[in-house]
PDB file of C-alpha atoms in Angstrom:
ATOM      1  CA  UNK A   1      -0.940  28.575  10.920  1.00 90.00           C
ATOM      2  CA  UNK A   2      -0.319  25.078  13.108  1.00 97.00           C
ATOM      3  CA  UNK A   3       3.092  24.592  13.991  1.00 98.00           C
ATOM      4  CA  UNK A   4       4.273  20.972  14.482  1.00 98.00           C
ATOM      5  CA  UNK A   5       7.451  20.511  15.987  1.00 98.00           C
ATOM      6  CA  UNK A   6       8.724  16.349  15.700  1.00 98.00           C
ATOM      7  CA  UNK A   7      11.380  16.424  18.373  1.00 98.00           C
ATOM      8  CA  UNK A   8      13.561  12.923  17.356  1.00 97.00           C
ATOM      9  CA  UNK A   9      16.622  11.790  18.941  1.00 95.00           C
ATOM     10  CA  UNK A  10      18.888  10.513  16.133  1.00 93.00           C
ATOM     11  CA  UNK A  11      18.792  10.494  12.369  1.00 93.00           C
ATOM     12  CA  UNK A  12      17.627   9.213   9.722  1.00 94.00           C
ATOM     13  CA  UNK A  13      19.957   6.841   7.471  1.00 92.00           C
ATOM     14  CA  UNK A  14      18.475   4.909   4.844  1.00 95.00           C
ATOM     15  CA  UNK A  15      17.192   6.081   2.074  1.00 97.00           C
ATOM     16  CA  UNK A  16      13.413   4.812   2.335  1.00 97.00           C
ATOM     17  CA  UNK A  17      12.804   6.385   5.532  1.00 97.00           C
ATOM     18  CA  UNK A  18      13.838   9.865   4.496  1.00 97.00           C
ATOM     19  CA  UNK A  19      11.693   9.500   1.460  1.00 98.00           C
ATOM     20  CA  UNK A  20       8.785   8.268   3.537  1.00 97.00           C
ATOM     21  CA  UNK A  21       9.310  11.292   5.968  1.00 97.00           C
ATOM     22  CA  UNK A  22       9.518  13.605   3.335  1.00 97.00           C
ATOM     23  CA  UNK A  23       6.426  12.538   1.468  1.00 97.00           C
ATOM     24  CA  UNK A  24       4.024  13.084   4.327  1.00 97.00           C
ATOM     25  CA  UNK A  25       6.326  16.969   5.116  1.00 97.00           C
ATOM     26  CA  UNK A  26       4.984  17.654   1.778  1.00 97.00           C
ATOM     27  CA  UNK A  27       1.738  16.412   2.441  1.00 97.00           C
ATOM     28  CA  UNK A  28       1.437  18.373   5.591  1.00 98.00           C
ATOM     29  CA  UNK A  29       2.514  21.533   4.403  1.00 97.00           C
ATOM     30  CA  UNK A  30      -0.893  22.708   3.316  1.00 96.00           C
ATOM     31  CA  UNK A  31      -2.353  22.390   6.876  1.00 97.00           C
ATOM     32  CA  UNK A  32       0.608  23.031   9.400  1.00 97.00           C
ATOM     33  CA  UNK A  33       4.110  24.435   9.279  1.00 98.00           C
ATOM     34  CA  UNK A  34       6.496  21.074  10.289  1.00 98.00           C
ATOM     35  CA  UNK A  35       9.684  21.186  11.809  1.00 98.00           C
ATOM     36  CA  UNK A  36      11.600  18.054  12.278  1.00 98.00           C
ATOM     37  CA  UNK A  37      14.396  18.302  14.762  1.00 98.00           C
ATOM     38  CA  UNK A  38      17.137  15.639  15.243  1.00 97.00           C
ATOM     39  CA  UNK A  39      18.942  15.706  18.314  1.00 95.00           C
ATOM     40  CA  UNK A  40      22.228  13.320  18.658  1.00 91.00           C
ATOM     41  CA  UNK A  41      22.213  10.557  20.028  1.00 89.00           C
ATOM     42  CA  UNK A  42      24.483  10.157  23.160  1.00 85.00           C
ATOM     43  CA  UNK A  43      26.734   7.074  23.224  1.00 79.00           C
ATOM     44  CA  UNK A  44      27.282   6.965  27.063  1.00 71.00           C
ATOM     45  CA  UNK A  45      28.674   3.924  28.959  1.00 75.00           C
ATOM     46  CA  UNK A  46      25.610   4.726  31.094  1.00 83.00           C
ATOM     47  CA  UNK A  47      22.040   4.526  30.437  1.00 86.00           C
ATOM     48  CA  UNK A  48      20.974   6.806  33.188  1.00 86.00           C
ATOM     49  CA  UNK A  49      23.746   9.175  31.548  1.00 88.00           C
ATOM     50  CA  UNK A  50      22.291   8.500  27.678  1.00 88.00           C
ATOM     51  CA  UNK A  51      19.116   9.375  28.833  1.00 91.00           C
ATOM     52  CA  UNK A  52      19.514  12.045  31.116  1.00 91.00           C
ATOM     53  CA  UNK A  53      22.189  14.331  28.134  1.00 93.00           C
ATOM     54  CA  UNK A  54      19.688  13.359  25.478  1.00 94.00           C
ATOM     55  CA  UNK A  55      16.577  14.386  28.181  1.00 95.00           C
ATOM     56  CA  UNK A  56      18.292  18.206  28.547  1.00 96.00           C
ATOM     57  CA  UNK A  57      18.682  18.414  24.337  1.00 96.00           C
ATOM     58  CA  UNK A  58      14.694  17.148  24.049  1.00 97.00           C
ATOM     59  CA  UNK A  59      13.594  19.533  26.913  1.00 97.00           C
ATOM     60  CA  UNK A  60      15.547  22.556  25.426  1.00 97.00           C
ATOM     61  CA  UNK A  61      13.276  22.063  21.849  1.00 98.00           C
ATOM     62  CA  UNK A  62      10.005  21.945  24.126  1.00 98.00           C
ATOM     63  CA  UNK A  63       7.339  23.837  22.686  1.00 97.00           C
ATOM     64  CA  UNK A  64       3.434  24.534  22.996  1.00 97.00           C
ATOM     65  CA  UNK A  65       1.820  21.560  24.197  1.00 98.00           C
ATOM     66  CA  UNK A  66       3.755  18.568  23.947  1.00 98.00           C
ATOM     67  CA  UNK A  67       2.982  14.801  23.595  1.00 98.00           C
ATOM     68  CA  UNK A  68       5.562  12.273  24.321  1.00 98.00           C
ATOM     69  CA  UNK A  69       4.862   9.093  22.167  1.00 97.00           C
ATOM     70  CA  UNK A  70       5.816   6.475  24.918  1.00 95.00           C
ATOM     71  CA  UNK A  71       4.480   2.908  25.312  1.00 92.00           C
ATOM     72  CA  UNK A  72       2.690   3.686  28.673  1.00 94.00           C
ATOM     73  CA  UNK A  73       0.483   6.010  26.595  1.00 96.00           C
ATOM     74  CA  UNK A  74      -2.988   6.752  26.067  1.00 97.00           C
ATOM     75  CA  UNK A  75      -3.377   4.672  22.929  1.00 97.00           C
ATOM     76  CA  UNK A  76      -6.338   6.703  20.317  1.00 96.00           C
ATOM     77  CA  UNK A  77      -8.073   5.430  17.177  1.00 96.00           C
ATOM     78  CA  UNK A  78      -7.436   7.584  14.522  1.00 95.00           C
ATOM     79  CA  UNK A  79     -10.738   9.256  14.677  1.00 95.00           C
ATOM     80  CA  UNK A  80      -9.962  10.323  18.369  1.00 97.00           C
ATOM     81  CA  UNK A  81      -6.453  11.200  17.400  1.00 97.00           C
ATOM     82  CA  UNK A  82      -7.869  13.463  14.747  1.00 97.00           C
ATOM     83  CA  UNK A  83      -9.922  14.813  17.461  1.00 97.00           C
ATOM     84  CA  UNK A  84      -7.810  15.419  20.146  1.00 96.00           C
ATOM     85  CA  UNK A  85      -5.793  17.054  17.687  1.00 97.00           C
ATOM     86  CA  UNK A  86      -8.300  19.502  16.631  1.00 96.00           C
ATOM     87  CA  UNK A  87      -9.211  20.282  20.333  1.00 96.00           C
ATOM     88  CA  UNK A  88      -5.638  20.943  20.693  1.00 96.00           C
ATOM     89  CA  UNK A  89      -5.080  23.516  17.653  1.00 93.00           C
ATOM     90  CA  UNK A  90      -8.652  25.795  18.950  1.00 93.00           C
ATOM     91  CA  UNK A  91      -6.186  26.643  22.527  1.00 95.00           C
ATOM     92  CA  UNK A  92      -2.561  26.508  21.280  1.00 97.00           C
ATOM     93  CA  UNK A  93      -0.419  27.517  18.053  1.00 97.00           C
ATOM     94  CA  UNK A  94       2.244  24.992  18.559  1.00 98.00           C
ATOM     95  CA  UNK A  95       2.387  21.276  19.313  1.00 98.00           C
ATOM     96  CA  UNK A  96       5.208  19.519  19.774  1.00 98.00           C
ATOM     97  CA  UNK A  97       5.658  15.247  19.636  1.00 98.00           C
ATOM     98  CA  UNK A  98       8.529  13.858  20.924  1.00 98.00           C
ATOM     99  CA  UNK A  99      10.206  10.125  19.641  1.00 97.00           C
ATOM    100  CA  UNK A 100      12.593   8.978  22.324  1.00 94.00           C
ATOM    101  CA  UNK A 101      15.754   7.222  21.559  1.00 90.00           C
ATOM    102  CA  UNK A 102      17.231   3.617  21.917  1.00 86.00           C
ATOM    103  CA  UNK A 103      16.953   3.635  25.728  1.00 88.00           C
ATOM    104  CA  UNK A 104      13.761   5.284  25.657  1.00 91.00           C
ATOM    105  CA  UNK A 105      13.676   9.211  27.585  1.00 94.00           C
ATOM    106  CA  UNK A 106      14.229  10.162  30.840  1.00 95.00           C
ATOM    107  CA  UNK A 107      11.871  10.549  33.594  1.00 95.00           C
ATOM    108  CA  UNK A 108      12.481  14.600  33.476  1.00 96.00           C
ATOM    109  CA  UNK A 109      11.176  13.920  30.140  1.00 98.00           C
ATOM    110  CA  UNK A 110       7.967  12.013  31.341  1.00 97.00           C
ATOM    111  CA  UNK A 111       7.561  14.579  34.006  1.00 97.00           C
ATOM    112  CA  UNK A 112       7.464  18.025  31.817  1.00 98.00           C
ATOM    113  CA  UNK A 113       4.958  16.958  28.388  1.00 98.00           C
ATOM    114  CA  UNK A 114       1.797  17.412  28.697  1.00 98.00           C
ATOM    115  CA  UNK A 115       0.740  13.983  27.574  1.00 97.00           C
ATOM    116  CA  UNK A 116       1.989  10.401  26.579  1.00 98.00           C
ATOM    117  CA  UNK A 117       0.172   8.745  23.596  1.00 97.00           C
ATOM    118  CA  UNK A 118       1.156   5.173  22.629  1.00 96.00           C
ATOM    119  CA  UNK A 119       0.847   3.257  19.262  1.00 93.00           C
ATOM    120  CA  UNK A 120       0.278   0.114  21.627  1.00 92.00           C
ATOM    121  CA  UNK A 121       2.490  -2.314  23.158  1.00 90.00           C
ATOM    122  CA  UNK A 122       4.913  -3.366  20.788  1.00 89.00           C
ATOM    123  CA  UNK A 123       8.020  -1.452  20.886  1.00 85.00           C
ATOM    124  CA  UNK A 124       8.847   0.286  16.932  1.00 87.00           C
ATOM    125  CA  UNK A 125      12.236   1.334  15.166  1.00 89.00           C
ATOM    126  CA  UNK A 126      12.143   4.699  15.881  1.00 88.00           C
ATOM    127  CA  UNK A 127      12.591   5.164  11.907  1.00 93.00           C
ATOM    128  CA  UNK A 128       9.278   3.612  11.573  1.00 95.00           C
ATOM    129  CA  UNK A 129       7.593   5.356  14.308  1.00 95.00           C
ATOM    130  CA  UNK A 130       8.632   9.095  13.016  1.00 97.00           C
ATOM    131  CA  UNK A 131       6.976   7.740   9.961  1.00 97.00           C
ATOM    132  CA  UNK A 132       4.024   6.835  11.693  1.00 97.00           C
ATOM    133  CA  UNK A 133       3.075   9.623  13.939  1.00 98.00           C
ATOM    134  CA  UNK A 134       3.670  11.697  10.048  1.00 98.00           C
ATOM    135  CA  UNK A 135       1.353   9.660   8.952  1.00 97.00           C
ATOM    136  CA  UNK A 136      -0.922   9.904  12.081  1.00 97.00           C
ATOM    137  CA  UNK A 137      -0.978  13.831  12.005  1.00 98.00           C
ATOM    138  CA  UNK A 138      -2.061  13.593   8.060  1.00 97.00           C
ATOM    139  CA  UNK A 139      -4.620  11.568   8.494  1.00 97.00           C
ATOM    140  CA  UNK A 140      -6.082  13.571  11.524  1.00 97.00           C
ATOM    141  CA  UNK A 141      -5.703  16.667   9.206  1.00 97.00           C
ATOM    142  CA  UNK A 142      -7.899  14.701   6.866  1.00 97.00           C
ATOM    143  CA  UNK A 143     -10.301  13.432   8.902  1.00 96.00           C
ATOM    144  CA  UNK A 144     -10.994  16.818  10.176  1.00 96.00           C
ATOM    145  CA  UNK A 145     -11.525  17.831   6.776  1.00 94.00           C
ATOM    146  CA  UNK A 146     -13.571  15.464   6.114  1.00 93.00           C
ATOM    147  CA  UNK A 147     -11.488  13.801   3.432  1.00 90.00           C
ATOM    148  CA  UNK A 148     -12.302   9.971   2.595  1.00 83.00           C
ATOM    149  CA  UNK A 149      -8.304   9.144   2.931  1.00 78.00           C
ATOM    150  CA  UNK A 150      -8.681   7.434   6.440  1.00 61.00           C
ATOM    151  CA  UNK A 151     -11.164   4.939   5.165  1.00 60.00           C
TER     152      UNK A 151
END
């Protein structure tokens, strides 16, 4: 079975956003095995220090192929996402997606995944975008299966 690792720095606090998050865990558990992992967020004086202590914690959980969601991205339509996806579970058994925190992530970040995908220009909470790249890998999963969900 599919691994997916969501690599997040920080946590989530309110109430809505865990339920969101959890909702689409259980929805995914019947095509991949999800593992969300929450690294701290580092309250440096520095940015360049924030991002480089938070860059060693989100290269450390590295894994298979990994996808940085970063505004500089490829963007996809969902149909190519679901693609892309698919392509990507025939050659490896993990995939790993990465949510960058406040500042953003480092350039040894950048420079080590495999590939940057972008949601488009405007920049999201990063509550809101860990519930939309859930929501991103269900709805690949059910495009692939040819379920009417995405329409």
């Amino acid at each position: 079975m599919l691994t997916i690792n969501l690599v997040c720095v920080g946590n989530l606090k309110e109430q809505y956003w865990i339920d969101a998050c959890k909702e689409y865990q259980k929805r995914l558990s019947r095509f991949c095995k999800l593992n969300i992992i929450e690294i701290a967020e580092k309250n440096q004086f520095e940015k360049a220090l924030t991002l480089n202590k938070e860059g060693q914690d989100i290269i450390s959980h590295l894994a298979g192929y990994s996808i940085l969601l970063a505004i500089e991205g490829k963007q996809f339509t969902s149909e190519e996402f679901a693609s892309k996806l698919q392509d990507k579970t025939q050659s490896v058994s993990t995939i790993t997606f990465v949510i960058g925190g406040s500042y953003g992530v480092s350039d040894s970040v950048k420079s080590v995944v495999n590939e940057k995908i972008s949601f488009g220009k405007p920049t999201y909470p990063h509550n809101l975008a860990r519930v939309m790249i859930l929501e991103q890998i269900y709805r690949a999963f059910m495009i692939n299966s040819g379920s009417s969900y995405h329409k």
